[in-house]
Amino acid sequence: GLSDNEEHHHEHANNNEHKFKKYSPINLQCQRYHFHEFMIQIHQKIHTYKSLHPKSDPIPSITAQIAREARILCFDEMQITDIADAMIIKRILTLLLDLGVVVVTTSNRPPSGLYEGGMNRAVFLPLVDVLRERLMVVEMGQELDYRKEKKGLIMESSCNEDGSAMKLPSYLVTSNSEMNDMEVLNEWFTRGGGTERQETLPVAMGRTIHVNKSNDSCAWFSFGELCHQPLGAADYIAIAKRFDTVIVEDVPQMSGHCYNEARRFVVFIDALYEAKTKLIIAAHVPRDDLFLGFDATVETNDGDEEIAVADASGDTYVVGEGGSSSSSSTTMIRTNNDRTVEWSATGRIGVSLAQLSAVKEVSFSFQRAESRIAEMTV
C-alpha cells in the first residue's frame, strides 16, 4: 500500500485552456471533499431527487448542480470498492469534465488500478480511459513518511499530585503498559467535560448511531462497538464531527483474517483524521504492529479450467476451490506470518469472492492508516 505522501495525484488537464481564462482566481469557486463524504452526499441527493421524480434520471441534474457550485472540485483519497459507487462516479466524473469542471484528486491507485478486481469492472473501464485522457497523472514517490518523523511532538501533559508535569500517552499497549491504562483513559475522558451520558447522533440518510459513553466533547468506544457492527463512513463522520476526542479501547492486531473489522477501522481513522478529531487508542499490540499487510488474488477452479482474476503476487492470496460456482467454493487467505485462514464465498465469515476489490483496497489502505495513527497518537 501507499501512504498519503506516496499517493497519485490526478489533475485535470483540459486542452481547451481558454475556457478557464475568463474565470479570475477571486471568482473561481473551489470545493474539497473527502471521497467518502462526497459519495454520501451524492447518495443523499439521489434519494431526495428520486422521491420527487421517481421516473427521472437524477445524475444529470445532480451533476449540473455540482458544476454550478464549484469550478474546481478536489477529492481526497478517491477509491471505488463497490459496483453501485463505480457506476455513479463513472457518470458524474465524465459529465463534470464535459461541463468544464477542473477535477483534482488523490488516490492510493493510479487510474488503471481503480476498482481493480471489482464485480463487472468492464462497465467501469470507460471512466479509466477518460481519466487517462483528460487528467494529468503524477506519481508521488516520496518514501519518507513525515507523519512518523514528527510523531514525538504531540505528547500532551497532565499534572501529578505534586503539581509536576506528567506526560499522558494517547496510544497505550494494554499488555505491557507501565501506567494504569484505565486511569489514563479516564483522565482523557474527564478532559471532555460535563457529566457522563449516552446519546444518539443523527447520521446521513435519516439514520442514527447510539453512543453508550460520552460527555460534552469526548466519546468512549470499544473496538467491538465501532467495528463489529455494520457501520460505515456516514456513521464515523457523524462521530468525528460531534466529538473533539474519541477513545477506542480493546483494539486488536488487524490483517486479512478480520477484513470487515479492519475495513471499518480504516474508514473510522480516515473520518477522525479528516475532522481533526483527537484519537486515543488502547491496543493489544504496539502501533507499528497494529496492521499486518496482506494482498489478495483469486483463482477459480472449475474442473477443466483455471481463471486467474488477479496476479498471484505478494505474501497473501485468495483462492476459490471446488465447484463451478463461487457460492460453493472455499476461500483461503495467507498472511505475512504464513498463517492460513479460511474465508467462505457464501459469506459465512463475511467475505465473498465478489468483494475482491474491497479486500484489496483495505490492504492498500493499511499503510495510510498506520501513518495517520502515528501522527494522531503518541
GROMACS .gro file of N, CA, C and O in nm, residues 229-348:
model
  480
  229GLN      N    1  -1.998  -0.405   1.420
  229GLN     CA    2  -2.132  -0.376   1.372
  229GLN      C    3  -2.125  -0.328   1.227
  229GLN      O    4  -2.020  -0.281   1.183
  230PRO      N    5  -2.234  -0.338   1.154
  230PRO     CA    6  -2.235  -0.294   1.014
  230PRO      C    7  -2.242  -0.142   1.003
  230PRO      O    8  -2.342  -0.085   0.957
  231LEU      N    9  -2.136  -0.074   1.047
  231LEU     CA   10  -2.129   0.071   1.038
  231LEU      C   11  -2.047   0.111   0.915
  231LEU      O   12  -1.969   0.032   0.863
  232GLY      N   13  -2.063   0.235   0.872
  232GLY     CA   14  -1.991   0.281   0.754
  232GLY      C   15  -1.942   0.423   0.770
  232GLY      O   16  -1.947   0.482   0.879
  233ALA      N   17  -1.895   0.481   0.660
  233ALA     CA   18  -1.835   0.614   0.663
  233ALA      C   19  -1.929   0.718   0.723
  233ALA      O   20  -1.885   0.805   0.799
  234ALA      N   21  -2.058   0.712   0.690
  234ALA     CA   22  -2.152   0.812   0.740
  234ALA      C   23  -2.159   0.810   0.893
  234ALA      O   24  -2.166   0.916   0.957
  235ASP      N   25  -2.155   0.691   0.952
  235ASP     CA   26  -2.158   0.679   1.099
  235ASP      C   27  -2.034   0.740   1.161
  235ASP      O   28  -2.041   0.815   1.260
  236TYR      N   29  -1.918   0.707   1.103
  236TYR     CA   30  -1.792   0.754   1.159
  236TYR      C   31  -1.775   0.905   1.139
  236TYR      O   32  -1.719   0.974   1.225
  237ILE      N   33  -1.824   0.957   1.028
  237ILE     CA   34  -1.819   1.101   1.006
  237ILE      C   35  -1.905   1.173   1.109
  237ILE      O   36  -1.867   1.279   1.162
  238ALA      N   37  -2.022   1.118   1.140
  238ALA     CA   38  -2.109   1.178   1.242
  238ALA      C   39  -2.040   1.183   1.377
  238ALA      O   40  -2.048   1.282   1.451
  239ILE      N   41  -1.969   1.075   1.413
  239ILE     CA   42  -1.896   1.071   1.540
  239ILE      C   43  -1.784   1.175   1.540
  239ILE      O   44  -1.766   1.250   1.636
  240ALA      N   45  -1.708   1.179   1.430
  240ALA     CA   46  -1.593   1.270   1.422
  240ALA      C   47  -1.636   1.417   1.429
  240ALA      O   48  -1.566   1.500   1.486
  241LYS      N   49  -1.752   1.448   1.371
  241LYS     CA   50  -1.799   1.586   1.373
  241LYS      C   51  -1.855   1.626   1.509
  241LYS      O   52  -1.849   1.744   1.547
  242ARG      N   53  -1.909   1.530   1.582
  242ARG     CA   54  -1.970   1.561   1.711
  242ARG      C   55  -1.868   1.577   1.823
  242ARG      O   56  -1.883   1.664   1.911
  243PHE      N   57  -1.761   1.498   1.824
  243PHE     CA   58  -1.670   1.494   1.938
  243PHE      C   59  -1.531   1.548   1.902
  243PHE      O   60  -1.481   1.525   1.792
  244ASP      N   61  -1.469   1.616   1.998
  244ASP     CA   62  -1.332   1.664   1.981
  244ASP      C   63  -1.231   1.553   2.007
  244ASP      O   64  -1.121   1.555   1.951
  245THR      N   65  -1.268   1.457   2.093
  245THR     CA   66  -1.180   1.346   2.129
  245THR      C   67  -1.259   1.217   2.127
  245THR      O   68  -1.374   1.213   2.173
  246VAL      N   69  -1.198   1.111   2.074
  246VAL     CA   70  -1.261   0.978   2.074
  246VAL      C   71  -1.162   0.877   2.130
  246VAL      O   72  -1.047   0.870   2.085
  247ILE      N   73  -1.208   0.801   2.229
  247ILE     CA   74  -1.128   0.693   2.289
  247ILE      C   75  -1.176   0.560   2.233
  247ILE      O   76  -1.297   0.535   2.226
  248VAL      N   77  -1.081   0.474   2.193
  248VAL     CA   78  -1.114   0.340   2.146
  248VAL      C   79  -1.028   0.241   2.223
  248VAL      O   80  -0.904   0.246   2.215
  249GLU      N   81  -1.091   0.151   2.295
  249GLU     CA   82  -1.016   0.051   2.372
  249GLU      C   83  -1.034  -0.088   2.313
  249GLU      O   84  -1.122  -0.111   2.230
  250ASP      N   85  -0.946  -0.178   2.356
  250ASP     CA   86  -0.952  -0.319   2.315
  250ASP      C   87  -0.932  -0.335   2.164
  250ASP      O   88  -0.998  -0.416   2.099
  251VAL      N   89  -0.837  -0.260   2.107
  251VAL     CA   90  -0.810  -0.266   1.964
  251VAL      C   91  -0.713  -0.381   1.936
  251VAL      O   92  -0.602  -0.382   1.987
  252PRO      N   93  -0.752  -0.480   1.853
  252PRO     CA   94  -0.667  -0.595   1.825
  252PRO      C   95  -0.572  -0.568   1.708
  252PRO      O   96  -0.583  -0.467   1.638
  253GLN      N   97  -0.479  -0.660   1.687
  253GLN     CA   98  -0.399  -0.656   1.565
  253GLN      C   99  -0.488  -0.694   1.447
  253GLN      O  100  -0.574  -0.781   1.457
  254MET      N  101  -0.466  -0.628   1.333
  254MET     CA  102  -0.555  -0.648   1.218
  254MET      C  103  -0.479  -0.695   1.096
  254MET      O  104  -0.369  -0.649   1.068
  255SER      N  105  -0.542  -0.787   1.022
  255SER     CA  106  -0.489  -0.834   0.895
  255SER      C  107  -0.606  -0.883   0.811
  255SER      O  108  -0.722  -0.854   0.841
  256GLY      N  109  -0.576  -0.960   0.706
  256GLY     CA  110  -0.680  -1.008   0.617
  256GLY      C  111  -0.778  -1.102   0.683
  256GLY      O  112  -0.890  -1.117   0.636
  257HIS      N  113  -0.740  -1.164   0.795
  257HIS     CA  114  -0.831  -1.259   0.858
  257HIS      C  115  -0.949  -1.191   0.925
  257HIS      O  116  -1.048  -1.256   0.958
  258CYS      N  117  -0.941  -1.058   0.947
  258CYS     CA  118  -1.055  -0.984   1.002
  258CYS      C  119  -1.086  -0.868   0.909
  258CYS      O  120  -1.091  -0.753   0.951
  259TYR      N  121  -1.107  -0.900   0.783
  259TYR     CA  122  -1.122  -0.800   0.677
  259TYR      C  123  -1.229  -0.696   0.708
  259TYR      O  124  -1.206  -0.576   0.697
  260ASN      N  125  -1.348  -0.738   0.745
  260ASN     CA  126  -1.457  -0.643   0.767
  260ASN      C  127  -1.425  -0.545   0.879
  260ASN      O  128  -1.448  -0.425   0.867
  261GLU      N  129  -1.372  -0.598   0.991
  261GLU     CA  130  -1.339  -0.512   1.104
  261GLU      C  131  -1.226  -0.416   1.067
  261GLU      O  132  -1.229  -0.297   1.102
  262ALA      N  133  -1.125  -0.467   0.995
  262ALA     CA  134  -1.013  -0.382   0.953
  262ALA      C  135  -1.061  -0.272   0.859
  262ALA      O  136  -1.019  -0.156   0.870
  263ARG      N  137  -1.148  -0.308   0.766
  263ARG     CA  138  -1.201  -0.209   0.671
  263ARG      C  139  -1.273  -0.097   0.745
  263ARG      O  140  -1.254   0.022   0.716
  264ARG      N  141  -1.357  -0.133   0.840
  264ARG     CA  142  -1.431  -0.032   0.916
  264ARG      C  143  -1.336   0.056   0.997
  264ARG      O  144  -1.354   0.178   1.007
  265PHE      N  145  -1.234  -0.006   1.056
  265PHE     CA  146  -1.142   0.071   1.139
  265PHE      C  147  -1.064   0.172   1.055
  265PHE      O  148  -1.042   0.286   1.097
  266VAL      N  149  -1.022   0.133   0.935
  266VAL     CA  150  -0.952   0.224   0.846
  266VAL      C  151  -1.041   0.342   0.808
  266VAL      O  152  -0.998   0.458   0.808
  267VAL      N  153  -1.167   0.315   0.776
  267VAL     CA  154  -1.260   0.423   0.742
  267VAL      C  155  -1.282   0.514   0.862
  267VAL      O  156  -1.290   0.637   0.849
  268PHE      N  157  -1.289   0.455   0.981
  268PHE     CA  158  -1.304   0.532   1.105
  268PHE      C  159  -1.185   0.626   1.125
  268PHE      O  160  -1.202   0.744   1.156
  269ILE      N  161  -1.063   0.574   1.106
  269ILE     CA  162  -0.943   0.656   1.120
  269ILE      C  163  -0.945   0.771   1.019
  269ILE      O  164  -0.913   0.885   1.052
  270ASP      N  165  -0.984   0.741   0.896
  270ASP     CA  166  -0.992   0.845   0.793
  270ASP      C  167  -1.088   0.956   0.834
  270ASP      O  168  -1.060   1.075   0.814
  271ALA      N  169  -1.203   0.918   0.892
  271ALA     CA  170  -1.304   1.017   0.931
  271ALA      C  171  -1.251   1.107   1.042
  271ALA      O  172  -1.269   1.230   1.038
  272LEU      N  173  -1.185   1.048   1.142
  272LEU     CA  174  -1.130   1.128   1.252
  272LEU      C  175  -1.018   1.219   1.204
  272LEU      O  176  -1.008   1.335   1.244
  273TYR      N  177  -0.934   1.167   1.116
  273TYR     CA  178  -0.822   1.245   1.065
  273TYR      C  179  -0.873   1.365   0.985
  273TYR      O  180  -0.824   1.477   1.000
  274GLU      N  181  -0.974   1.342   0.902
  274GLU     CA  182  -1.030   1.449   0.820
  274GLU      C  183  -1.091   1.558   0.907
  274GLU      O  184  -1.079   1.678   0.877
  275ALA      N  185  -1.156   1.519   1.017
  275ALA     CA  186  -1.223   1.615   1.106
  275ALA      C  187  -1.129   1.673   1.211
  275ALA      O  188  -1.172   1.755   1.293
  276LYS      N  189  -1.003   1.627   1.213
  276LYS     CA  190  -0.904   1.671   1.312
  276LYS      C  191  -0.950   1.639   1.454
  276LYS      O  192  -0.926   1.715   1.549
  277THR      N  193  -1.017   1.526   1.469
  277THR     CA  194  -1.060   1.477   1.600
  277THR      C  195  -0.947   1.401   1.667
  277THR      O  196  -0.880   1.319   1.603
  278LYS      N  197  -0.924   1.427   1.794
  278LYS     CA  198  -0.814   1.361   1.865
  278LYS      C  199  -0.850   1.216   1.891
  278LYS      O  200  -0.963   1.183   1.930
  279LEU      N  201  -0.754   1.126   1.872
  279LEU     CA  202  -0.775   0.982   1.888
  279LEU      C  203  -0.691   0.928   2.002
  279LEU      O  204  -0.570   0.953   2.010
  280ILE      N  205  -0.755   0.853   2.090
  280ILE     CA  206  -0.687   0.783   2.199
  280ILE      C  207  -0.712   0.634   2.180
  280ILE      O  208  -0.827   0.591   2.169
  281ILE      N  209  -0.605   0.554   2.176
  281ILE     CA  210  -0.618   0.411   2.148
  281ILE      C  211  -0.556   0.330   2.261
  281ILE      O  212  -0.445   0.359   2.308
  282ALA      N  213  -0.627   0.226   2.305
  282ALA     CA  214  -0.571   0.123   2.393
  282ALA      C  215  -0.575  -0.006   2.313
  282ALA      O  216  -0.682  -0.060   2.285
  283ALA      N  217  -0.457  -0.055   2.272
  283ALA     CA  218  -0.448  -0.167   2.178
  283ALA      C  219  -0.375  -0.286   2.239
  283ALA      O  220  -0.305  -0.274   2.340
  284HIS      N  221  -0.390  -0.400   2.173
  284HIS     CA  222  -0.325  -0.523   2.219
  284HIS      C  223  -0.178  -0.528   2.182
  284HIS      O  224  -0.102  -0.602   2.245
  285VAL      N  225  -0.138  -0.454   2.078
  285VAL     CA  226  -0.002  -0.461   2.026
  285VAL      C  227   0.052  -0.320   2.004
  285VAL      O  228  -0.025  -0.225   1.995
  286PRO      N  229   0.185  -0.305   1.992
  286PRO     CA  230   0.242  -0.173   1.962
  286PRO      C  231   0.191  -0.118   1.830
  286PRO      O  232   0.147  -0.193   1.742
  287ARG      N  233   0.201   0.013   1.816
  287ARG     CA  234   0.148   0.081   1.699
  287ARG      C  235   0.205   0.027   1.568
  287ARG      O  236   0.133   0.008   1.470
  288ASP      N  237   0.334   0.001   1.564
  288ASP     CA  238   0.397  -0.047   1.441
  288ASP      C  239   0.354  -0.188   1.403
  288ASP      O  240   0.380  -0.232   1.291
  289ASP      N  241   0.291  -0.259   1.496
  289ASP     CA  242   0.246  -0.396   1.469
  289ASP      C  243   0.095  -0.406   1.455
  289ASP      O  244   0.040  -0.516   1.446
  290LEU      N  245   0.027  -0.291   1.455
  290LEU     CA  246  -0.119  -0.294   1.457
  290LEU      C  247  -0.176  -0.352   1.327
  290LEU      O  248  -0.277  -0.422   1.328
  291PHE      N  249  -0.111  -0.323   1.213
  291PHE     CA  250  -0.160  -0.370   1.084
  291PHE      C  251  -0.059  -0.467   1.022
  291PHE      O  252   0.058  -0.434   1.006
  292LEU      N  253  -0.105  -0.586   0.991
  292LEU     CA  254  -0.024  -0.684   0.918
  292LEU      C  255  -0.065  -0.678   0.772
  292LEU      O  256  -0.178  -0.711   0.736
  293GLY      N  257   0.027  -0.635   0.686
  293GLY     CA  258  -0.006  -0.620   0.545
  293GLY      C  259  -0.042  -0.751   0.480
  293GLY      O  260   0.005  -0.858   0.517
  294PHE      N  261  -0.128  -0.743   0.378
  294PHE     CA  262  -0.167  -0.861   0.303
  294PHE      C  263  -0.207  -0.819   0.163
  294PHE      O  264  -0.231  -0.702   0.135
  295ASP      N  265  -0.213  -0.914   0.075
  295ASP     CA  266  -0.261  -0.889  -0.060
  295ASP      C  267  -0.361  -0.998  -0.091
  295ASP      O  268  -0.372  -1.098  -0.020
  296ALA      N  269  -0.435  -0.983  -0.199
  296ALA     CA  270  -0.538  -1.080  -0.230
  296ALA      C  271  -0.551  -1.097  -0.380
  296ALA      O  272  -0.554  -1.000  -0.454
  297THR      N  273  -0.556  -1.221  -0.425
  297THR     CA  274  -0.584  -1.252  -0.564
  297THR      C  275  -0.682  -1.369  -0.565
  297THR      O  276  -0.708  -1.430  -0.462
  298VAL      N  277  -0.737  -1.399  -0.680
  298VAL     CA  278  -0.836  -1.506  -0.689
  298VAL      C  279  -0.801  -1.600  -0.803
  298VAL      O  280  -0.761  -1.557  -0.910
  299GLU      N  281  -0.815  -1.727  -0.778
  299GLU     CA  282  -0.810  -1.828  -0.883
  299GLU      C  283  -0.935  -1.912  -0.869
  299GLU      O  284  -0.971  -1.954  -0.759
  300THR      N  285  -1.003  -1.937  -0.977
  300THR     CA  286  -1.126  -2.016  -0.974
  300THR      C  287  -1.101  -2.147  -1.049
  300THR      O  288  -1.060  -2.145  -1.165
  301ASN      N  289  -1.124  -2.258  -0.983
  301ASN     CA  290  -1.105  -2.389  -1.044
  301ASN      C  291  -1.240  -2.451  -1.077
  301ASN      O  292  -1.319  -2.480  -0.989
  302ASP      N  293  -1.266  -2.468  -1.204
  302ASP     CA  294  -1.394  -2.526  -1.247
  302ASP      C  295  -1.375  -2.664  -1.309
  302ASP      O  296  -1.448  -2.703  -1.400
  303GLY      N  297  -1.279  -2.736  -1.260
  303GLY     CA  298  -1.255  -2.869  -1.314
  303GLY      C  299  -1.164  -2.867  -1.434
  303GLY      O  300  -1.049  -2.910  -1.427
  304ASP      N  301  -1.210  -2.817  -1.548
  304ASP     CA  302  -1.131  -2.819  -1.671
  304ASP      C  303  -1.052  -2.692  -1.693
  304ASP      O  304  -0.968  -2.688  -1.782
  305GLU      N  305  -1.082  -2.586  -1.618
  305GLU     CA  306  -1.012  -2.461  -1.645
  305GLU      C  307  -0.981  -2.387  -1.516
  305GLU      O  308  -1.040  -2.413  -1.412
  306GLU      N  309  -0.888  -2.298  -1.525
  306GLU     CA  310  -0.849  -2.214  -1.412
  306GLU      C  311  -0.844  -2.070  -1.462
  306GLU      O  312  -0.780  -2.040  -1.562
  307ILE      N  313  -0.913  -1.982  -1.395
  307ILE     CA  314  -0.919  -1.842  -1.434
  307ILE      C  315  -0.851  -1.758  -1.326
  307ILE      O  316  -0.896  -1.756  -1.213
  308ALA      N  317  -0.742  -1.692  -1.363
  308ALA     CA  318  -0.673  -1.604  -1.269
  308ALA      C  319  -0.733  -1.465  -1.281
  308ALA      O  320  -0.715  -1.396  -1.382
  309VAL      N  321  -0.806  -1.421  -1.179
  309VAL     CA  322  -0.871  -1.291  -1.181
  309VAL      C  323  -0.771  -1.180  -1.152
  309VAL      O  324  -0.783  -1.070  -1.200
  310ALA      N  325  -0.669  -1.209  -1.072
  310ALA     CA  326  -0.565  -1.110  -1.041
  310ALA      C  327  -0.433  -1.183  -1.027
  310ALA      O  328  -0.429  -1.303  -1.005
  311ASP      N  329  -0.324  -1.109  -1.041
  311ASP     CA  330  -0.192  -1.170  -1.032
  311ASP      C  331  -0.167  -1.225  -0.892
  311ASP      O  332  -0.198  -1.161  -0.792
  312ALA      N  333  -0.111  -1.342  -0.885
  312ALA     CA  334  -0.079  -1.403  -0.756
  312ALA      C  335   0.054  -1.350  -0.707
  312ALA      O  336   0.156  -1.417  -0.712
  313SER      N  337   0.055  -1.224  -0.660
  313SER     CA  338   0.178  -1.162  -0.612
  313SER      C  339   0.163  -1.125  -0.466
  313SER      O  340   0.054  -1.119  -0.413
  314GLY      N  341   0.274  -1.101  -0.401
  314GLY     CA  342   0.273  -1.066  -0.260
  314GLY      C  343   0.267  -1.189  -0.172
  314GLY      O  344   0.280  -1.302  -0.217
  315ASP      N  345   0.247  -1.166  -0.043
  315ASP     CA  346   0.251  -1.272   0.055
  315ASP      C  347   0.115  -1.333   0.084
  315ASP      O  348   0.103  -1.423   0.164
  316THR      N  349   0.012  -1.282   0.023
  316THR     CA  350  -0.122  -1.328   0.053
  316THR      C  351  -0.195  -1.362  -0.075
  316THR      O  352  -0.177  -1.295  -0.176
  317TYR      N  353  -0.275  -1.465  -0.072
  317TYR     CA  354  -0.357  -1.493  -0.189
  317TYR      C  355  -0.492  -1.543  -0.144
  317TYR      O  356  -0.509  -1.597  -0.036
  318VAL      N  357  -0.590  -1.520  -0.228
  318VAL     CA  358  -0.724  -1.573  -0.207
  318VAL      C  359  -0.752  -1.669  -0.320
  318VAL      O  360  -0.732  -1.636  -0.436
  319VAL      N  361  -0.795  -1.790  -0.288
  319VAL     CA  362  -0.817  -1.891  -0.392
  319VAL      C  363  -0.955  -1.950  -0.375
  319VAL      O  364  -0.994  -1.988  -0.265
  320GLY      N  365  -1.030  -1.959  -0.485
  320GLY     CA  366  -1.158  -2.029  -0.483
  320GLY      C  367  -1.136  -2.171  -0.531
  320GLY      O  368  -1.078  -2.192  -0.637
  321GLU      N  369  -1.180  -2.269  -0.458
  321GLU     CA  370  -1.156  -2.408  -0.493
  321GLU      C  371  -1.285  -2.489  -0.488
  321GLU      O  372  -1.367  -2.470  -0.400
  322GLY      N  373  -1.300  -2.578  -0.586
  322GLY     CA  374  -1.408  -2.675  -0.582
  322GLY      C  375  -1.539  -2.623  -0.634
  322GLY      O  376  -1.591  -2.524  -0.587
  323GLY      N  377  -1.593  -2.688  -0.735
  323GLY     CA  378  -1.722  -2.650  -0.788
  323GLY      C  379  -1.711  -2.537  -0.888
  323GLY      O  380  -1.616  -2.461  -0.891
  324SER      N  381  -1.812  -2.525  -0.973
  324SER     CA  382  -1.810  -2.422  -1.075
  324SER      C  383  -1.872  -2.293  -1.028
  324SER      O  384  -1.869  -2.194  -1.097
  325SER      N  385  -1.931  -2.293  -0.912
  325SER     CA  386  -1.994  -2.173  -0.859
  325SER      C  387  -1.917  -2.123  -0.739
  325SER      O  388  -1.879  -2.200  -0.652
  326SER      N  389  -1.895  -1.990  -0.736
  326SER     CA  390  -1.823  -1.934  -0.622
  326SER      C  391  -1.901  -1.952  -0.492
  326SER      O  392  -1.844  -1.949  -0.384
  327SER      N  393  -2.031  -1.973  -0.502
  327SER     CA  394  -2.110  -1.989  -0.380
  327SER      C  395  -2.082  -2.121  -0.312
  327SER      O  396  -2.117  -2.141  -0.197
  328SER      N  397  -2.017  -2.215  -0.382
  328SER     CA  398  -1.986  -2.343  -0.320
  328SER      C  399  -1.837  -2.363  -0.303
  328SER      O  400  -1.790  -2.473  -0.279
  329SER      N  401  -1.760  -2.257  -0.316
  329SER     CA  402  -1.615  -2.270  -0.308
  329SER      C  403  -1.564  -2.231  -0.171
  329SER      O  404  -1.634  -2.171  -0.090
  330THR      N  405  -1.442  -2.269  -0.144
  330THR     CA  406  -1.375  -2.232  -0.020
  330THR      C  407  -1.267  -2.130  -0.053
  330THR      O  408  -1.192  -2.147  -0.148
  331THR      N  409  -1.258  -2.026   0.026
  331THR     CA  410  -1.163  -1.919   0.002
  331THR      C  411  -1.060  -1.918   0.113
  331THR      O  412  -1.095  -1.916   0.230
  332MET      N  413  -0.933  -1.920   0.075
  332MET     CA  414  -0.825  -1.922   0.172
  332MET      C  415  -0.742  -1.795   0.157
  332MET      O  416  -0.723  -1.744   0.047
  333ILE      N  417  -0.690  -1.745   0.268
  333ILE     CA  418  -0.600  -1.630   0.263
  333ILE      C  419  -0.476  -1.661   0.344
  333ILE      O  420  -0.484  -1.721   0.452
  334ARG      N  421  -0.362  -1.626   0.291
  334ARG     CA  422  -0.235  -1.648   0.361
  334ARG      C  423  -0.178  -1.512   0.400
  334ARG      O  424  -0.162  -1.424   0.317
  335THR      N  425  -0.147  -1.493   0.527
  335THR     CA  426  -0.099  -1.366   0.578
  335THR      C  427   0.054  -1.365   0.582
  335THR      O  428   0.119  -1.466   0.557
  336ASN      N  429   0.111  -1.248   0.619
  336ASN     CA  430   0.256  -1.233   0.615
  336ASN      C  431   0.328  -1.326   0.712
  336ASN      O  432   0.443  -1.362   0.689
  337ASN      N  433   0.263  -1.364   0.821
  337ASN     CA  434   0.327  -1.454   0.915
  337ASN      C  435   0.299  -1.601   0.881
  337ASN      O  436   0.313  -1.689   0.965
  338ASP      N  437   0.260  -1.625   0.754
  338ASP     CA  438   0.239  -1.758   0.699
  338ASP      C  439   0.121  -1.830   0.764
  338ASP      O  440   0.110  -1.952   0.758
  339ARG      N  441   0.033  -1.754   0.824
  339ARG     CA  442  -0.088  -1.812   0.880
  339ARG      C  443  -0.192  -1.824   0.769
  339ARG      O  444  -0.211  -1.730   0.691
  340THR      N  445  -0.258  -1.937   0.758
  340THR     CA  446  -0.361  -1.957   0.657
  340THR      C  447  -0.495  -1.970   0.727
  340THR      O  448  -0.511  -2.050   0.819
  341VAL      N  449  -0.592  -1.887   0.685
  341VAL     CA  450  -0.725  -1.892   0.745
  341VAL      C  451  -0.828  -1.907   0.635
  341VAL      O  452  -0.804  -1.874   0.519
  342GLU      N  453  -0.944  -1.957   0.670
  342GLU     CA  454  -1.048  -1.985   0.572
  342GLU      C  455  -1.150  -1.873   0.568
  342GLU      O  456  -1.199  -1.826   0.669
  343TRP      N  457  -1.179  -1.829   0.447
  343TRP     CA  458  -1.292  -1.740   0.422
  343TRP      C  459  -1.395  -1.819   0.343
  343TRP      O  460  -1.360  -1.907   0.267
  344SER      N  461  -1.519  -1.784   0.359
  344SER     CA  462  -1.622  -1.855   0.285
  344SER      C  463  -1.682  -1.766   0.178
  344SER      O  464  -1.720  -1.653   0.205
  345ALA      N  465  -1.690  -1.817   0.057
  345ALA     CA  466  -1.753  -1.741  -0.051
  345ALA      C  467  -1.903  -1.729  -0.031
  345ALA      O  468  -1.970  -1.651  -0.097
  346THR      N  469  -1.959  -1.807   0.061
  346THR     CA  470  -2.102  -1.795   0.090
  346THR      C  471  -2.129  -1.686   0.192
  346THR      O  472  -2.243  -1.658   0.225
  347GLY      N  473  -2.022  -1.625   0.244
  347GLY     CA  474  -2.040  -1.516   0.339
  347GLY      C  475  -2.040  -1.562   0.483
  347GLY      O  476  -2.073  -1.487   0.572
  348ARG      N  477  -2.000  -1.688   0.511
  348ARG     CA  478  -2.001  -1.739   0.646
  348ARG      C  479  -1.917  -1.652   0.739
  348ARG      O  480  -1.950  -1.631   0.854
   0.00000   0.00000   0.00000
